[in-house]
Coordinates of C-alpha atoms in Angstrom, one line a residue:
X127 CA 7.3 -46.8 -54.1
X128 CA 3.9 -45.3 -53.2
X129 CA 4.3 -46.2 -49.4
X130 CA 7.6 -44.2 -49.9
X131 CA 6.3 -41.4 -51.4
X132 CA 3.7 -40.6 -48.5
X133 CA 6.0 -41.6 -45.7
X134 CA 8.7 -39.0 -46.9
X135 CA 5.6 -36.3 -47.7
X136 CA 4.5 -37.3 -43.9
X137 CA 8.4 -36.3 -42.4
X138 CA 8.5 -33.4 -44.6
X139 CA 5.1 -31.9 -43.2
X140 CA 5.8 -32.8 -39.6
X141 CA 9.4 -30.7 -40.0
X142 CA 7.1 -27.6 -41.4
X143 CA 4.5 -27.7 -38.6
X144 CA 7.3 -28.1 -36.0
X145 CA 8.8 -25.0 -37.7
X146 CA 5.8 -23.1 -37.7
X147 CA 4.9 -24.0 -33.8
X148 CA 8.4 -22.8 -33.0
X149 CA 7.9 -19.5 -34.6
X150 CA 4.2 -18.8 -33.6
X151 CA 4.9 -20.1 -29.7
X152 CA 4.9 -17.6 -27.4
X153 CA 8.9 -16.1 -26.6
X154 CA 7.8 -16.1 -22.8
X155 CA 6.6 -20.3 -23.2
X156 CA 9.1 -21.4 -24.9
X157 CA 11.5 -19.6 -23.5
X158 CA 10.1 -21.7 -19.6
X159 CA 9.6 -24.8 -21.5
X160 CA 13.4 -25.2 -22.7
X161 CA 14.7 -24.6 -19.3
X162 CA 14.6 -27.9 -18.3
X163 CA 17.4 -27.9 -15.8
X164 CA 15.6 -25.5 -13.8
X165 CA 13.7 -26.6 -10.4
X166 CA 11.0 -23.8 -11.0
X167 CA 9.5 -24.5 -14.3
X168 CA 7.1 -21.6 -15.3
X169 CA 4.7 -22.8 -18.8
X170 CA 2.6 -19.8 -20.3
X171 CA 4.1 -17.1 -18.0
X172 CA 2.1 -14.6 -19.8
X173 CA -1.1 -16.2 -18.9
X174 CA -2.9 -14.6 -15.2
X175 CA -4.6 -17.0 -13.1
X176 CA -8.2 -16.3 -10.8
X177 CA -8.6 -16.9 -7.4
X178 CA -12.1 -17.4 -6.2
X179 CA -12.6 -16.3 -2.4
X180 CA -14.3 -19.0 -1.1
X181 CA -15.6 -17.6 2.9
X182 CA -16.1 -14.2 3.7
X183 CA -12.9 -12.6 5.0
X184 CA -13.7 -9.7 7.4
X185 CA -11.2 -7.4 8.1
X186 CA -9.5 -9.0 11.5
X187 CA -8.9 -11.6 9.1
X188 CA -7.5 -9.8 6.1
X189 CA -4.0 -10.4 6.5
X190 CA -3.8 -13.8 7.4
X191 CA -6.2 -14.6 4.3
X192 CA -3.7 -12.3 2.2
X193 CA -0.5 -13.7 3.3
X194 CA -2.1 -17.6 3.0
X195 CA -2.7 -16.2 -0.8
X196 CA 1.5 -15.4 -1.0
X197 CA 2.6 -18.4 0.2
X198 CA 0.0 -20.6 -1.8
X199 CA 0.8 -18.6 -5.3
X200 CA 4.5 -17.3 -4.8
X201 CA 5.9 -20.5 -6.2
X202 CA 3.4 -21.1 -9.1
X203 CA 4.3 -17.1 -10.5
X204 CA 8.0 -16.4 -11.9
X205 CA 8.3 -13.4 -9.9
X206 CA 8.4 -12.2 -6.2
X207 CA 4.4 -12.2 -5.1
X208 CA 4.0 -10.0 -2.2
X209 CA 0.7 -9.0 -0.7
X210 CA 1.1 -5.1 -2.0
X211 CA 1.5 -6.3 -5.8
X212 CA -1.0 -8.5 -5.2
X213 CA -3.4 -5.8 -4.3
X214 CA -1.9 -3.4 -6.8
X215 CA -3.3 -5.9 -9.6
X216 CA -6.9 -5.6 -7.7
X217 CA -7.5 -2.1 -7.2
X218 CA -11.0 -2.6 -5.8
X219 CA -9.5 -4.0 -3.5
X220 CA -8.1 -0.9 -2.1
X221 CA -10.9 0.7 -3.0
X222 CA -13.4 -1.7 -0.4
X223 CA -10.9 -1.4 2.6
X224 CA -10.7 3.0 2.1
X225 CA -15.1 2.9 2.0
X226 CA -14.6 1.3 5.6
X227 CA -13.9 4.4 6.9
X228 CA -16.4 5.4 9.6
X229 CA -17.0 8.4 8.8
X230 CA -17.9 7.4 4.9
X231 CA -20.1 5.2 6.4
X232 CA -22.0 7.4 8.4
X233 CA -22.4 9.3 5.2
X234 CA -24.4 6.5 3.9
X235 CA -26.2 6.3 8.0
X236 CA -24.4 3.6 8.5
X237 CA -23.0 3.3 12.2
X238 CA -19.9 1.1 12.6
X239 CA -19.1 0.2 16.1
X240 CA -16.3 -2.4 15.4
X241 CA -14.4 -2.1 12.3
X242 CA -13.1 -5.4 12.0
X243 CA -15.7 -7.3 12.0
X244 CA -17.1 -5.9 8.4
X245 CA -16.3 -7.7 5.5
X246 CA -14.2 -6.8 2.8
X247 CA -14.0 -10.0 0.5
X248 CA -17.2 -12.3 -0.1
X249 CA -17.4 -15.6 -1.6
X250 CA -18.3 -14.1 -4.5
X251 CA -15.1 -12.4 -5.4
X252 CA -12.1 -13.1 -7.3
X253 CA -8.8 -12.1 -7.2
X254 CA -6.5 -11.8 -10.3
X255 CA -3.0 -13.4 -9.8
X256 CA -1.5 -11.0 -12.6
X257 CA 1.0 -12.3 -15.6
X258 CA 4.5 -11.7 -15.8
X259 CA 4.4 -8.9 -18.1
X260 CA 1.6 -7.2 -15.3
X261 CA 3.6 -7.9 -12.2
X262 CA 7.0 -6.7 -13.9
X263 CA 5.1 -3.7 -15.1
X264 CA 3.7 -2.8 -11.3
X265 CA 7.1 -3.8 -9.5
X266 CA 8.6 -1.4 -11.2
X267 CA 6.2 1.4 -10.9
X268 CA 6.3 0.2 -7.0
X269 CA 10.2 0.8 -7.0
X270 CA 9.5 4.5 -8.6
X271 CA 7.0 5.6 -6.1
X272 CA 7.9 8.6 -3.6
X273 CA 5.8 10.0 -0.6
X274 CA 6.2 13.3 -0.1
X275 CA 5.1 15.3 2.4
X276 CA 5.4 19.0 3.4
X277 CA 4.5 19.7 6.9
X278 CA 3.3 23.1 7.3
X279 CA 0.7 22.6 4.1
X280 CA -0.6 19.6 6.0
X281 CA -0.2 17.4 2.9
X282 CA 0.7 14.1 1.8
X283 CA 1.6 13.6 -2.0
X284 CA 2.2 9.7 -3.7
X285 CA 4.6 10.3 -6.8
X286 CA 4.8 7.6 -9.5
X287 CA 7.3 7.9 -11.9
X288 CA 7.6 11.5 -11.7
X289 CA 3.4 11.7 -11.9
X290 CA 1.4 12.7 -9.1
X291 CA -1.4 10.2 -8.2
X292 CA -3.0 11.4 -5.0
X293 CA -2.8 14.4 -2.7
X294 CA -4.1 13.9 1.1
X295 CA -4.7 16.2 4.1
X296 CA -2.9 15.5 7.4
X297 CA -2.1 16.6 10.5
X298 CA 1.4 17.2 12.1
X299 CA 3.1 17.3 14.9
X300 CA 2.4 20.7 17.4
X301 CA 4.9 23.1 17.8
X302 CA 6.2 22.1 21.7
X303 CA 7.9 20.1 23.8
X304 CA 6.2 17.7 26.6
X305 CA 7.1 14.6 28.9
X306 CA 5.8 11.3 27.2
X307 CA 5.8 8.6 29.4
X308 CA 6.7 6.0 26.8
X309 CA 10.0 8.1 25.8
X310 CA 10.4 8.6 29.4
X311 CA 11.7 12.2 28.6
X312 CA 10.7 15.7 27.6
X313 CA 10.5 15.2 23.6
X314 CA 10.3 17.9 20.9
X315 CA 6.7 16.8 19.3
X316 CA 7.6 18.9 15.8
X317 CA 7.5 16.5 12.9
X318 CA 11.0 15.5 12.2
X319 CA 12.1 16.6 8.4
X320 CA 14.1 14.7 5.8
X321 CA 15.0 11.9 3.8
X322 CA 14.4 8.0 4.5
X323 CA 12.2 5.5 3.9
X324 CA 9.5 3.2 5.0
X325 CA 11.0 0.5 7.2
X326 CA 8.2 -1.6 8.7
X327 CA 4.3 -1.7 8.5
X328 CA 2.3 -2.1 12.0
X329 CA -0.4 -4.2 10.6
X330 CA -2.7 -5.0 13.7
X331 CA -1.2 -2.6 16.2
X332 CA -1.8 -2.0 20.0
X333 CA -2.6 1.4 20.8
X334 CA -1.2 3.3 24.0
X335 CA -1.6 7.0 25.0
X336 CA 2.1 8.1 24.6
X337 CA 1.8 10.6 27.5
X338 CA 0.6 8.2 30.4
X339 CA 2.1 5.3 28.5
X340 CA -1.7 3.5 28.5
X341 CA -3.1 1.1 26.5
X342 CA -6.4 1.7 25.2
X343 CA -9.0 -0.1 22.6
X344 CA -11.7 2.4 22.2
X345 CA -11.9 6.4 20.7
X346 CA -14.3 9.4 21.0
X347 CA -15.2 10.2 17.3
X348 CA -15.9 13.9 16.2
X349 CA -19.7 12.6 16.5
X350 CA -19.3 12.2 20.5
X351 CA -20.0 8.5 19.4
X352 CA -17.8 6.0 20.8
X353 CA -16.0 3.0 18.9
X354 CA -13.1 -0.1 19.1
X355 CA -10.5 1.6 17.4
X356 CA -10.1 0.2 13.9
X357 CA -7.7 -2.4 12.5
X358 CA -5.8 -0.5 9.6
X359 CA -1.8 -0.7 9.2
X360 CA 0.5 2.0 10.8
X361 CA 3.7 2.7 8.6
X362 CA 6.8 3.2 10.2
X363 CA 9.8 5.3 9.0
X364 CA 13.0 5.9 8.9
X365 CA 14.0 9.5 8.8
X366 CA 17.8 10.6 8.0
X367 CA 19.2 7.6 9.2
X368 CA 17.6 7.3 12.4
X369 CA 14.2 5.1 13.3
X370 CA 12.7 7.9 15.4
X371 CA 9.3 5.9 16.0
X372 CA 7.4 9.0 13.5
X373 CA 4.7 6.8 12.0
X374 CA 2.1 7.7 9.6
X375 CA -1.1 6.6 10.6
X376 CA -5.3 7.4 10.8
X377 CA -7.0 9.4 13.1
X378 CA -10.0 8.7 14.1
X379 CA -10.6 12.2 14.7
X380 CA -10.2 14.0 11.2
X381 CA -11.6 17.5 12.2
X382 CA -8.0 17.4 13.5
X383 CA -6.7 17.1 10.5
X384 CA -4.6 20.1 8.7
X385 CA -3.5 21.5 12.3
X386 CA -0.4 21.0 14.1
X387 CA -2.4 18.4 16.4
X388 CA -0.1 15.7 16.9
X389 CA 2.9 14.4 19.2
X390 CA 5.0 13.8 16.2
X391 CA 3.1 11.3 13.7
X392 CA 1.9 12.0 10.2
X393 CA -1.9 11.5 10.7
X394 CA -4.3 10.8 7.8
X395 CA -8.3 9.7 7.5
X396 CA -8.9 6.7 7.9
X397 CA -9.5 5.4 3.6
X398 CA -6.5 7.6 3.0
X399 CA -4.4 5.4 5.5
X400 CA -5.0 2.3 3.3
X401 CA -4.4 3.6 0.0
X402 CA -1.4 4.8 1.5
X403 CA -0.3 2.3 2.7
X404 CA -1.0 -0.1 -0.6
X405 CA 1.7 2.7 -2.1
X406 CA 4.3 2.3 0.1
X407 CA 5.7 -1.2 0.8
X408 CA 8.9 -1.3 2.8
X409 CA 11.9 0.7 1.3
X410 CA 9.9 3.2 -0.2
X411 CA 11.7 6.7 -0.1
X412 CA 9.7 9.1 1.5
X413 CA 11.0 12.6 1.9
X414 CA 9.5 15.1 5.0
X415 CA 10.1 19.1 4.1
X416 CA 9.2 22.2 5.3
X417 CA 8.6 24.6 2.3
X418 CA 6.7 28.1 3.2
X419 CA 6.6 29.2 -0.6
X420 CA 4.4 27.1 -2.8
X421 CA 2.2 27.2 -6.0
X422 CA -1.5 26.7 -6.0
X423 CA -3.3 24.9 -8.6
X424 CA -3.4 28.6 -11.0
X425 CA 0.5 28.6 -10.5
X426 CA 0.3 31.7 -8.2
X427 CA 3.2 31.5 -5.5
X428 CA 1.8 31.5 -1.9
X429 CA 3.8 31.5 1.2
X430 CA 2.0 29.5 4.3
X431 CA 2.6 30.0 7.9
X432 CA 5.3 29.4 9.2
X433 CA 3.5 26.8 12.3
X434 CA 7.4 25.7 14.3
X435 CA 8.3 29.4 14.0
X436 CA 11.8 28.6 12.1
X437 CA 11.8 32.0 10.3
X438 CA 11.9 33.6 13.1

């Protein structure tokens, strides 16, 4: 009768803790442990997991190390890891790739002559894979961001949800037309206005003069000092429908910036061009206007030159 007794006090507490790990189990756990029919089984979504850089990844080797990194951890995570959310989760990330610009390092006498070969991750970093509350969170923000960009203040805005996160000088396109060799034609070098959105990132490109249609690898800086050019991704748009080849990209020549200096592209500094570019992954609206009248930070109306001469 005793052995009775404990056996059924035994079942009875076994149904109560079940009961109790049910309630207290995470929704997001439970929820992937159920699912047993799936291929993909996700435990403790919730939880982030560390990745420990193991070499030193300079910055010719950047993306290859990045996109190993999406390929390794995009079928451990139940969401869509891409290389800009990845990044997004690691701000300093950002961050270390914007200090590369030259000309911040001259600021600290520091003279780079070839760009790539610094070194943006050590083996002593680590990288935060983020949880599926994190990711969700920074997909959608992604999916909410607009560039804006108004050509004759020489500005580029990043919108998030309706909140502006960074305002950057540029330069535009001048106010003529010439042959270009690599058009083959006389084009109009104005910056093109409208609506579109990014299409495709140029993430190690090739660099040619578009006038004699020459490749180069080397640039003057605003120093007279001469340099490789440096490795940071050119963003391509797509402007009212049509892929016009108007990228927005660094100069390595910022005293040009704020002036109509260009043959069409948006041109940035160099640090700007990477946090840029971590804000706009591919279909990323991006809208190009030409608005004279404008507010400065008091809220007093201003009216800018007009630099193509459309008023007139």
């Amino acid at each position: 009768m005793t052995t009775n007794k404990l056996i059924y006090t035994f079942l009875i507490s076994g149904v109560l803790f079940s009961a109790i790990l049910f309630w207290t189990w995470p929704r997001d756990v439970y929820n992937s442990v159920k699912n047993t029919n799936n291929i993909k089984v996700h435990v403790a979504e919730s939880i982030s997991k560390k990745i420990f850089v193991k070499n030193n990844i300079t910055i010719e080797k950047y993306f290859n190390y990045m996109d190993s990194l999406v390929v390794e951890y995009d079928s451990l995570v139940p969401y869509p890891l891409s290389e800009h959310l990845l990044v997004r989760a690691n701000p300093w990330i950002m961050d270390t790739l914007a200090n590369t610009d030259y000309y911040n390092m001259m600021e600290q006498d520091s003279f780079v002559y070839n760009q790539k070969k610094m070194v943006v991750l050590r083996n002593s970093d680590s990288l935060i894979v983020p949880d599926s509350i994190t990711a969700t969170k920074i997909i959608k923000s992604m999916k909410n961001t607009l560039i804006d960009v108004n050509v004759p203040e020489f500005k580029l805005r990043i919108y998030q949800d309706n909140l502006l996160l960074h305002t950057f000088p540029i330069r535009v396109g001048r106010n003529t037309e010439k042959y270009l060799e690599m058009g083959n034609r006389i084009t109009d070098l104005r910056t093109i206005q409208g609506y579109g959105q990014i299409i495709e990132h140029h993430k190690n490109p090739d660099f040619y003069n578009p006038v004699d249609g020459k490749q180069f690898f080397f640039t003057k800086r605003d120093d007279e000092k001469t340099t490789y050019m440096p490795q940071i991704p050119w963003i391509e748009t797509e402007i009212n429908g049509v892929r016009n080849g108007q990228m927005i990209h660094p100069t390595t020549n910022p005293e040009t910036l704020e002036k109509a200096y260009s043959n069409g592209c948006i041109g940035t500094k160099e640090g700007d061009a990477w946090i840029i570019y971590y804000y706009s992954p591919l279909g990323t609206p991006i809208q190009i206007r030409y608005d004279l009248k404008i507010k400065d930070i008091n809220g007093e109306e201003l009216e800018l030159k007009d630099i193509y001469g459309y008023k007139k």
